[in-house]
PDB file of C-alpha atoms in Angstrom:
ATOM      1  CA  GLY M   1       0.000   0.000   0.000  1.00  0.00           C
ATOM      2  CA  ASP M   2       0.886   3.671  -0.029  1.00  0.00           C
ATOM      3  CA  SER M   3       3.381   4.594   2.666  1.00  0.00           C
ATOM      4  CA  VAL M   4       5.997   7.111   3.730  1.00  0.00           C
ATOM      5  CA  THR M   5       9.211   6.370   5.598  1.00  0.00           C
ATOM      6  CA  GLN M   6      11.113   9.126   7.367  1.00  0.00           C
ATOM      7  CA  MET M   7      14.480   9.043   9.047  1.00  0.00           C
ATOM      8  CA  GLU M   8      14.092   8.325  12.705  1.00  0.00           C
ATOM      9  CA  GLY M   9      14.555  11.079  15.192  1.00  0.00           C
ATOM     10  CA  PRO M  10      15.094  12.841  17.304  1.00  0.00           C
ATOM     11  CA  VAL M  11      17.579  15.021  15.474  1.00  0.00           C
ATOM     12  CA  THR M  12      19.577  17.580  17.438  1.00  0.00           C
ATOM     13  CA  LEU M  13      21.672  20.235  15.716  1.00  0.00           C
ATOM     14  CA  SER M  14      23.429  23.446  16.582  1.00  0.00           C
ATOM     15  CA  GLU M  15      22.211  26.750  15.221  1.00  0.00           C
ATOM     16  CA  GLU M  16      23.430  27.484  11.657  1.00  0.00           C
ATOM     17  CA  ALA M  17      24.060  23.786  10.934  1.00  0.00           C
ATOM     18  CA  PHE M  18      22.940  22.131   7.696  1.00  0.00           C
ATOM     19  CA  LEU M  19      19.788  20.042   7.948  1.00  0.00           C
ATOM     20  CA  THR M  20      18.686  16.999   6.004  1.00  0.00           C
ATOM     21  CA  ILE M  21      15.661  14.911   6.932  1.00  0.00           C
ATOM     22  CA  ASN M  22      15.273  11.893   4.676  1.00  0.00           C
ATOM     23  CA  CYS M  23      11.923  10.806   3.302  1.00  0.00           C
ATOM     24  CA  THR M  24      11.142   7.959   0.901  1.00  0.00           C
ATOM     25  CA  TYR M  25       7.777   6.802  -0.293  1.00  0.00           C
ATOM     26  CA  THR M  26       5.887   3.913  -1.845  1.00  0.00           C
ATOM     27  CA  ALA M  27       2.824   4.740  -3.888  1.00  0.00           C
ATOM     28  CA  THR M  28       0.648   3.521  -6.696  1.00  0.00           C
ATOM     29  CA  GLY M  29       0.179   6.141  -9.358  1.00  0.00           C
ATOM     30  CA  TYR M  30       1.729   9.590  -9.226  1.00  0.00           C
ATOM     31  CA  PRO M  31       1.418  11.148  -5.784  1.00  0.00           C
ATOM     32  CA  SER M  32       1.865  14.723  -4.696  1.00  0.00           C
ATOM     33  CA  LEU M  33       4.435  15.094  -1.928  1.00  0.00           C
ATOM     34  CA  PHE M  34       4.382  17.388   1.081  1.00  0.00           C
ATOM     35  CA  TRP M  35       6.305  18.448   4.146  1.00  0.00           C
ATOM     36  CA  TYR M  36       4.230  19.573   7.108  1.00  0.00           C
ATOM     37  CA  VAL M  37       5.612  21.053  10.341  1.00  0.00           C
ATOM     38  CA  GLN M  38       4.110  20.848  13.827  1.00  0.00           C
ATOM     39  CA  TYR M  39       5.234  23.363  16.433  1.00  0.00           C
ATOM     40  CA  PRO M  40       4.656  22.555  20.109  1.00  0.00           C
ATOM     41  CA  GLY M  41       0.992  22.701  21.097  1.00  0.00           C
ATOM     42  CA  GLU M  42      -0.181  23.422  17.557  1.00  0.00           C
ATOM     43  CA  GLY M  43      -1.666  21.614  14.596  1.00  0.00           C
ATOM     44  CA  LEU M  44       0.288  20.783  11.469  1.00  0.00           C
ATOM     45  CA  GLN M  45       1.103  23.482   8.941  1.00  0.00           C
ATOM     46  CA  LEU M  46       2.049  22.988   5.316  1.00  0.00           C
ATOM     47  CA  LEU M  47       5.728  23.824   4.831  1.00  0.00           C
ATOM     48  CA  LEU M  48       6.143  22.990   1.141  1.00  0.00           C
ATOM     49  CA  LYS M  49       4.895  20.694  -1.572  1.00  0.00           C
ATOM     50  CA  ALA M  50       5.717  19.284  -5.012  1.00  0.00           C
ATOM     51  CA  THR M  51       3.189  17.816  -7.386  1.00  0.00           C
ATOM     52  CA  LYS M  52       5.294  16.135 -10.066  1.00  0.00           C
ATOM     53  CA  ALA M  53       8.712  14.616 -10.653  1.00  0.00           C
ATOM     54  CA  ASP M  54      11.690  17.020 -10.500  1.00  0.00           C
ATOM     55  CA  ASP M  55       9.570  19.764  -8.929  1.00  0.00           C
ATOM     56  CA  LYS M  56      11.286  21.609  -6.094  1.00  0.00           C
ATOM     57  CA  GLY M  57       9.192  22.915  -3.229  1.00  0.00           C
ATOM     58  CA  SER M  58      10.630  25.702  -1.097  1.00  0.00           C
ATOM     59  CA  ASN M  59       9.551  27.884   1.801  1.00  0.00           C
ATOM     60  CA  LYS M  60      11.247  29.702   4.710  1.00  0.00           C
ATOM     61  CA  GLY M  61      14.685  28.501   3.567  1.00  0.00           C
ATOM     62  CA  PHE M  62      13.598  24.852   3.405  1.00  0.00           C
ATOM     63  CA  GLU M  63      13.743  22.920   0.129  1.00  0.00           C
ATOM     64  CA  ALA M  64      12.778  19.468  -1.108  1.00  0.00           C
ATOM     65  CA  THR M  65      12.960  17.972  -4.600  1.00  0.00           C
ATOM     66  CA  TYR M  66      10.571  15.299  -5.875  1.00  0.00           C
ATOM     67  CA  ARG M  67      12.843  12.468  -7.075  1.00  0.00           C
ATOM     68  CA  LYS M  68      10.833   9.821  -8.866  1.00  0.00           C
ATOM     69  CA  GLU M  69      13.842   7.631  -9.680  1.00  0.00           C
ATOM     70  CA  THR M  70      14.742   7.256  -6.005  1.00  0.00           C
ATOM     71  CA  THR M  71      11.171   7.721  -4.682  1.00  0.00           C
ATOM     72  CA  SER M  72      12.466  10.368  -2.301  1.00  0.00           C
ATOM     73  CA  PHE M  73      11.565  13.852  -1.076  1.00  0.00           C
ATOM     74  CA  HIS M  74      14.334  14.812   1.352  1.00  0.00           C
ATOM     75  CA  LEU M  75      13.970  18.049   3.310  1.00  0.00           C
ATOM     76  CA  GLU M  76      16.997  20.371   3.474  1.00  0.00           C
ATOM     77  CA  LYS M  77      17.899  23.717   4.971  1.00  0.00           C
ATOM     78  CA  GLY M  78      21.260  25.370   4.737  1.00  0.00           C
ATOM     79  CA  SER M  79      21.347  27.098   8.111  1.00  0.00           C
ATOM     80  CA  VAL M  80      18.860  26.167  10.832  1.00  0.00           C
ATOM     81  CA  GLN M  81      17.626  28.447  13.599  1.00  0.00           C
ATOM     82  CA  VAL M  82      16.354  27.737  17.106  1.00  0.00           C
ATOM     83  CA  SER M  83      12.873  28.646  15.858  1.00  0.00           C
ATOM     84  CA  ASP M  84      12.988  25.669  13.457  1.00  0.00           C
ATOM     85  CA  SER M  85      12.658  23.290  16.410  1.00  0.00           C
ATOM     86  CA  ALA M  86       9.500  21.282  15.689  1.00  0.00           C
ATOM     87  CA  VAL M  87       8.272  17.937  14.405  1.00  0.00           C
ATOM     88  CA  TYR M  88       8.458  17.522  10.631  1.00  0.00           C
ATOM     89  CA  PHE M  89       6.159  15.197   8.701  1.00  0.00           C
ATOM     90  CA  CYS M  90       6.639  13.970   5.161  1.00  0.00           C
ATOM     91  CA  ALA M  91       3.391  13.037   3.418  1.00  0.00           C
ATOM     92  CA  LEU M  92       2.042  11.838   0.107  1.00  0.00           C
ATOM     93  CA  ALA M  93      -1.361  12.418  -1.403  1.00  0.00           C
ATOM     94  CA  VAL M  94      -2.937   9.886  -3.701  1.00  0.00           C
ATOM     95  CA  ALA M  95      -6.478   8.603  -4.297  1.00  0.00           C
ATOM     96  CA  GLN M  96      -8.083  11.150  -1.961  1.00  0.00           C
ATOM     97  CA  LYS M  97      -5.826  10.181   0.927  1.00  0.00           C
ATOM     98  CA  LEU M  98      -3.007  12.039   2.614  1.00  0.00           C
ATOM     99  CA  VAL M  99      -0.601   9.524   4.147  1.00  0.00           C
ATOM    100  CA  PHE M 100       1.919  10.785   6.701  1.00  0.00           C
ATOM    101  CA  GLY M 101       5.280   9.485   7.800  1.00  0.00           C
ATOM    102  CA  GLN M 102       6.004   8.966  11.476  1.00  0.00           C
ATOM    103  CA  GLY M 103       7.442  12.429  11.955  1.00  0.00           C
ATOM    104  CA  THR M 104      10.965  13.557  12.859  1.00  0.00           C
ATOM    105  CA  ARG M 105      11.498  15.681  15.957  1.00  0.00           C
ATOM    106  CA  LEU M 106      14.103  18.374  15.358  1.00  0.00           C
ATOM    107  CA  THR M 107      15.751  20.319  18.169  1.00  0.00           C
ATOM    108  CA  ILE M 108      18.094  23.214  17.442  1.00  0.00           C
ATOM    109  CA  ASN M 109      20.416  24.329  20.214  1.00  0.00           C
ATOM    110  CA  PRO M 110      21.751  27.915  20.341  1.00  0.00           C
TER     111      PRO M 110
ATOM    112  CA  ASP G   1      -4.193  30.688  13.452  1.00  0.00           C
ATOM    113  CA  SER G   2      -5.319  28.195  10.795  1.00  0.00           C
ATOM    114  CA  GLY G   3      -8.998  29.161  11.005  1.00  0.00           C
ATOM    115  CA  VAL G   4      -9.991  25.599  11.961  1.00  0.00           C
ATOM    116  CA  THR G   5     -11.604  25.364  15.396  1.00  0.00           C
ATOM    117  CA  GLN G   6     -11.721  22.199  17.453  1.00  0.00           C
ATOM    118  CA  THR G   7     -13.540  21.704  20.729  1.00  0.00           C
ATOM    119  CA  PRO G   8     -12.909  20.695  23.387  1.00  0.00           C
ATOM    120  CA  LYS G   9      -9.140  21.060  23.658  1.00  0.00           C
ATOM    121  CA  HIS G  10      -8.889  18.391  26.325  1.00  0.00           C
ATOM    122  CA  LEU G  11     -11.206  15.539  27.234  1.00  0.00           C
ATOM    123  CA  ILE G  12     -10.790  13.052  30.065  1.00  0.00           C
ATOM    124  CA  THR G  13     -13.172  10.131  30.283  1.00  0.00           C
ATOM    125  CA  ALA G  14     -13.411   6.516  31.366  1.00  0.00           C
ATOM    126  CA  THR G  15     -13.325   3.252  29.460  1.00  0.00           C
ATOM    127  CA  GLY G  16     -16.651   2.258  27.948  1.00  0.00           C
ATOM    128  CA  GLN G  17     -17.844   5.834  27.606  1.00  0.00           C
ATOM    129  CA  ARG G  18     -18.828   7.790  24.497  1.00  0.00           C
ATOM    130  CA  VAL G  19     -17.529  11.224  23.491  1.00  0.00           C
ATOM    131  CA  THR G  20     -18.096  13.696  20.681  1.00  0.00           C
ATOM    132  CA  LEU G  21     -15.371  15.863  19.179  1.00  0.00           C
ATOM    133  CA  ARG G  22     -16.378  18.906  17.210  1.00  0.00           C
ATOM    134  CA  CYS G  23     -14.690  20.693  14.320  1.00  0.00           C
ATOM    135  CA  SER G  24     -15.520  23.921  12.524  1.00  0.00           C
ATOM    136  CA  PRO G  25     -13.644  24.214   9.230  1.00  0.00           C
ATOM    137  CA  ARG G  26     -12.020  27.329   7.846  1.00  0.00           C
ATOM    138  CA  SER G  27     -14.530  29.726   6.347  1.00  0.00           C
ATOM    139  CA  GLY G  28     -15.267  28.677   2.762  1.00  0.00           C
ATOM    140  CA  ASP G  29     -13.753  25.204   3.044  1.00  0.00           C
ATOM    141  CA  LEU G  30     -16.059  22.376   2.015  1.00  0.00           C
ATOM    142  CA  SER G  31     -13.979  19.381   3.027  1.00  0.00           C
ATOM    143  CA  VAL G  32     -13.151  18.127   6.507  1.00  0.00           C
ATOM    144  CA  TYR G  33     -10.660  15.453   7.499  1.00  0.00           C
ATOM    145  CA  TRP G  34     -10.125  13.649  10.801  1.00  0.00           C
ATOM    146  CA  TYR G  35      -6.766  12.311  11.929  1.00  0.00           C
ATOM    147  CA  GLN G  36      -5.621  10.449  15.034  1.00  0.00           C
ATOM    148  CA  GLN G  37      -2.114  11.067  16.370  1.00  0.00           C
ATOM    149  CA  SER G  38      -0.585   8.690  18.880  1.00  0.00           C
ATOM    150  CA  LEU G  39       2.986   7.899  19.879  1.00  0.00           C
ATOM    151  CA  ASP G  40       2.928   4.335  18.579  1.00  0.00           C
ATOM    152  CA  GLN G  41       0.813   4.769  15.435  1.00  0.00           C
ATOM    153  CA  GLY G  42       1.881   8.225  14.329  1.00  0.00           C
ATOM    154  CA  LEU G  43      -0.619  10.307  12.365  1.00  0.00           C
ATOM    155  CA  GLN G  44      -3.410   8.110  11.013  1.00  0.00           C
ATOM    156  CA  PHE G  45      -6.068   9.242   8.566  1.00  0.00           C
ATOM    157  CA  LEU G  46      -9.546   8.381   9.793  1.00  0.00           C
ATOM    158  CA  ILE G  47     -12.121   9.848   7.429  1.00  0.00           C
ATOM    159  CA  GLN G  48     -12.871  12.693   5.008  1.00  0.00           C
ATOM    160  CA  TYR G  49     -16.111  14.506   4.219  1.00  0.00           C
ATOM    161  CA  TYR G  50     -16.903  16.833   1.368  1.00  0.00           C
ATOM    162  CA  ASN G  51     -19.990  19.056   1.506  1.00  0.00           C
ATOM    163  CA  GLY G  52     -21.808  16.679   3.808  1.00  0.00           C
ATOM    164  CA  GLU G  53     -20.907  13.442   2.050  1.00  0.00           C
ATOM    165  CA  GLU G  54     -18.293  10.884   3.043  1.00  0.00           C
ATOM    166  CA  ARG G  55     -15.486  10.973   0.484  1.00  0.00           C
ATOM    167  CA  ALA G  56     -12.726   8.741   1.792  1.00  0.00           C
ATOM    168  CA  LYS G  57     -12.241   6.372   4.662  1.00  0.00           C
ATOM    169  CA  GLY G  58      -9.015   5.363   6.329  1.00  0.00           C
ATOM    170  CA  ASN G  59      -8.213   3.387   9.448  1.00  0.00           C
ATOM    171  CA  ILE G  60     -11.386   4.264  11.303  1.00  0.00           C
ATOM    172  CA  LEU G  61     -12.669   1.734  13.818  1.00  0.00           C
ATOM    173  CA  GLU G  62     -16.296   0.573  13.730  1.00  0.00           C
ATOM    174  CA  ARG G  63     -16.722   2.094  17.207  1.00  0.00           C
ATOM    175  CA  PHE G  64     -15.991   5.500  15.666  1.00  0.00           C
ATOM    176  CA  SER G  65     -18.312   7.444  13.415  1.00  0.00           C
ATOM    177  CA  ALA G  66     -18.381  10.912  11.950  1.00  0.00           C
ATOM    178  CA  GLN G  67     -20.640  13.237  10.042  1.00  0.00           C
ATOM    179  CA  GLN G  68     -20.580  16.646   8.416  1.00  0.00           C
ATOM    180  CA  PHE G  69     -23.593  18.860   8.904  1.00  0.00           C
ATOM    181  CA  PRO G  70     -25.240  21.306   6.466  1.00  0.00           C
ATOM    182  CA  ASP G  71     -23.355  24.206   8.051  1.00  0.00           C
ATOM    183  CA  LEU G  72     -20.172  22.196   7.249  1.00  0.00           C
ATOM    184  CA  HIS G  73     -19.065  21.622  10.805  1.00  0.00           C
ATOM    185  CA  SER G  74     -18.164  18.040  11.601  1.00  0.00           C
ATOM    186  CA  GLU G  75     -18.371  15.767  14.605  1.00  0.00           C
ATOM    187  CA  LEU G  76     -16.375  12.653  15.393  1.00  0.00           C
ATOM    188  CA  ASN G  77     -18.122  10.244  17.746  1.00  0.00           C
ATOM    189  CA  LEU G  78     -16.056   7.727  19.680  1.00  0.00           C
ATOM    190  CA  SER G  79     -17.908   5.031  21.605  1.00  0.00           C
ATOM    191  CA  SER G  80     -17.084   2.085  23.869  1.00  0.00           C
ATOM    192  CA  LEU G  81     -13.810   3.827  24.554  1.00  0.00           C
ATOM    193  CA  GLU G  82     -10.690   1.833  25.329  1.00  0.00           C
ATOM    194  CA  LEU G  83      -7.396   2.860  26.883  1.00  0.00           C
ATOM    195  CA  GLY G  84      -5.782   2.621  23.465  1.00  0.00           C
ATOM    196  CA  ASP G  85      -8.058   5.318  22.096  1.00  0.00           C
ATOM    197  CA  SER G  86      -6.135   7.910  24.103  1.00  0.00           C
ATOM    198  CA  ALA G  87      -4.601  10.172  21.473  1.00  0.00           C
ATOM    199  CA  LEU G  88      -4.600  13.616  19.922  1.00  0.00           C
ATOM    200  CA  TYR G  89      -7.393  13.944  17.378  1.00  0.00           C
ATOM    201  CA  PHE G  90      -6.924  16.506  14.638  1.00  0.00           C
ATOM    202  CA  CYS G  91      -9.424  17.973  12.273  1.00  0.00           C
ATOM    203  CA  ALA G  92      -8.276  19.583   9.045  1.00  0.00           C
ATOM    204  CA  SER G  93     -10.098  21.347   6.251  1.00  0.00           C
ATOM    205  CA  SER G  94      -9.560  22.271   2.626  1.00  0.00           C
ATOM    206  CA  TYR G  95     -11.578  24.042  -0.012  1.00  0.00           C
ATOM    207  CA  GLN G  96     -12.402  21.282  -2.456  1.00  0.00           C
ATOM    208  CA  GLY G  97     -10.956  18.188  -0.852  1.00  0.00           C
ATOM    209  CA  ALA G  98      -8.737  17.572  -3.846  1.00  0.00           C
ATOM    210  CA  THR G  99      -5.870  15.166  -3.397  1.00  0.00           C
ATOM    211  CA  ASN G 100      -3.037  17.696  -3.679  1.00  0.00           C
ATOM    212  CA  GLU G 101      -4.704  20.566  -1.840  1.00  0.00           C
ATOM    213  CA  LYS G 102      -3.171  22.236   1.183  1.00  0.00           C
ATOM    214  CA  LEU G 103      -4.780  21.158   4.435  1.00  0.00           C
ATOM    215  CA  PHE G 104      -5.366  23.533   7.335  1.00  0.00           C
ATOM    216  CA  PHE G 105      -5.196  21.812  10.700  1.00  0.00           C
ATOM    217  CA  GLY G 106      -6.844  22.672  13.979  1.00  0.00           C
ATOM    218  CA  SER G 107      -4.958  22.527  17.271  1.00  0.00           C
ATOM    219  CA  GLY G 108      -6.448  19.153  18.139  1.00  0.00           C
ATOM    220  CA  THR G 109      -8.439  17.549  20.931  1.00  0.00           C
ATOM    221  CA  GLN G 110      -6.380  15.619  23.457  1.00  0.00           C
ATOM    222  CA  LEU G 111      -8.405  12.600  24.559  1.00  0.00           C
ATOM    223  CA  SER G 112      -7.380  10.716  27.685  1.00  0.00           C
ATOM    224  CA  VAL G 113      -9.221   7.491  28.479  1.00  0.00           C
ATOM    225  CA  LEU G 114      -8.643   6.343  32.055  1.00  0.00           C
TER     226      LEU G 114
END
């Protein structure tokens, strides 16, 4: 079935470090791919998305490229800030369903 | 603020009981989704409604039911509650309920079954 696998957390980095959170997927058809972020005590918010192969989604310094050949949608940011501390969810949308990965908790230390 | 309102924010109840969670979607959105978030299962899709009609069903137990009313608000009913039903329940909404649409999430209802 359709599924998303994220790198296990938690991930702890220092401020200004480079971030990569890996995400791979399995899907029938051609899914749209998303990254959502959940700050403490809040619901999920869309961070970025890509709807077809080779599309790059970007927002707030975060980027992810839809790689069909490797079925991946890794999240990257060149220089993280303390305010980026949150839980990040990779997700795919296909056949009226949005399927989420397990989430990766990111903590940025000053 | 996403514009999606969920009530109550916290709910504590006992096993065997029944509860109702309420969701008001963002103004103008026609589709409502329910998700369950727990430590062991992650974020699980339960059910989606569009303009009052069920559109998609996920891992929703038979003890759970939902509906969307003419004013587009939705309710999730959980009955014969078990300890394992303790979780954070999210409602989300979108305009058309299309597969690749952005979802707007509420802050969730934390359910504790004792």
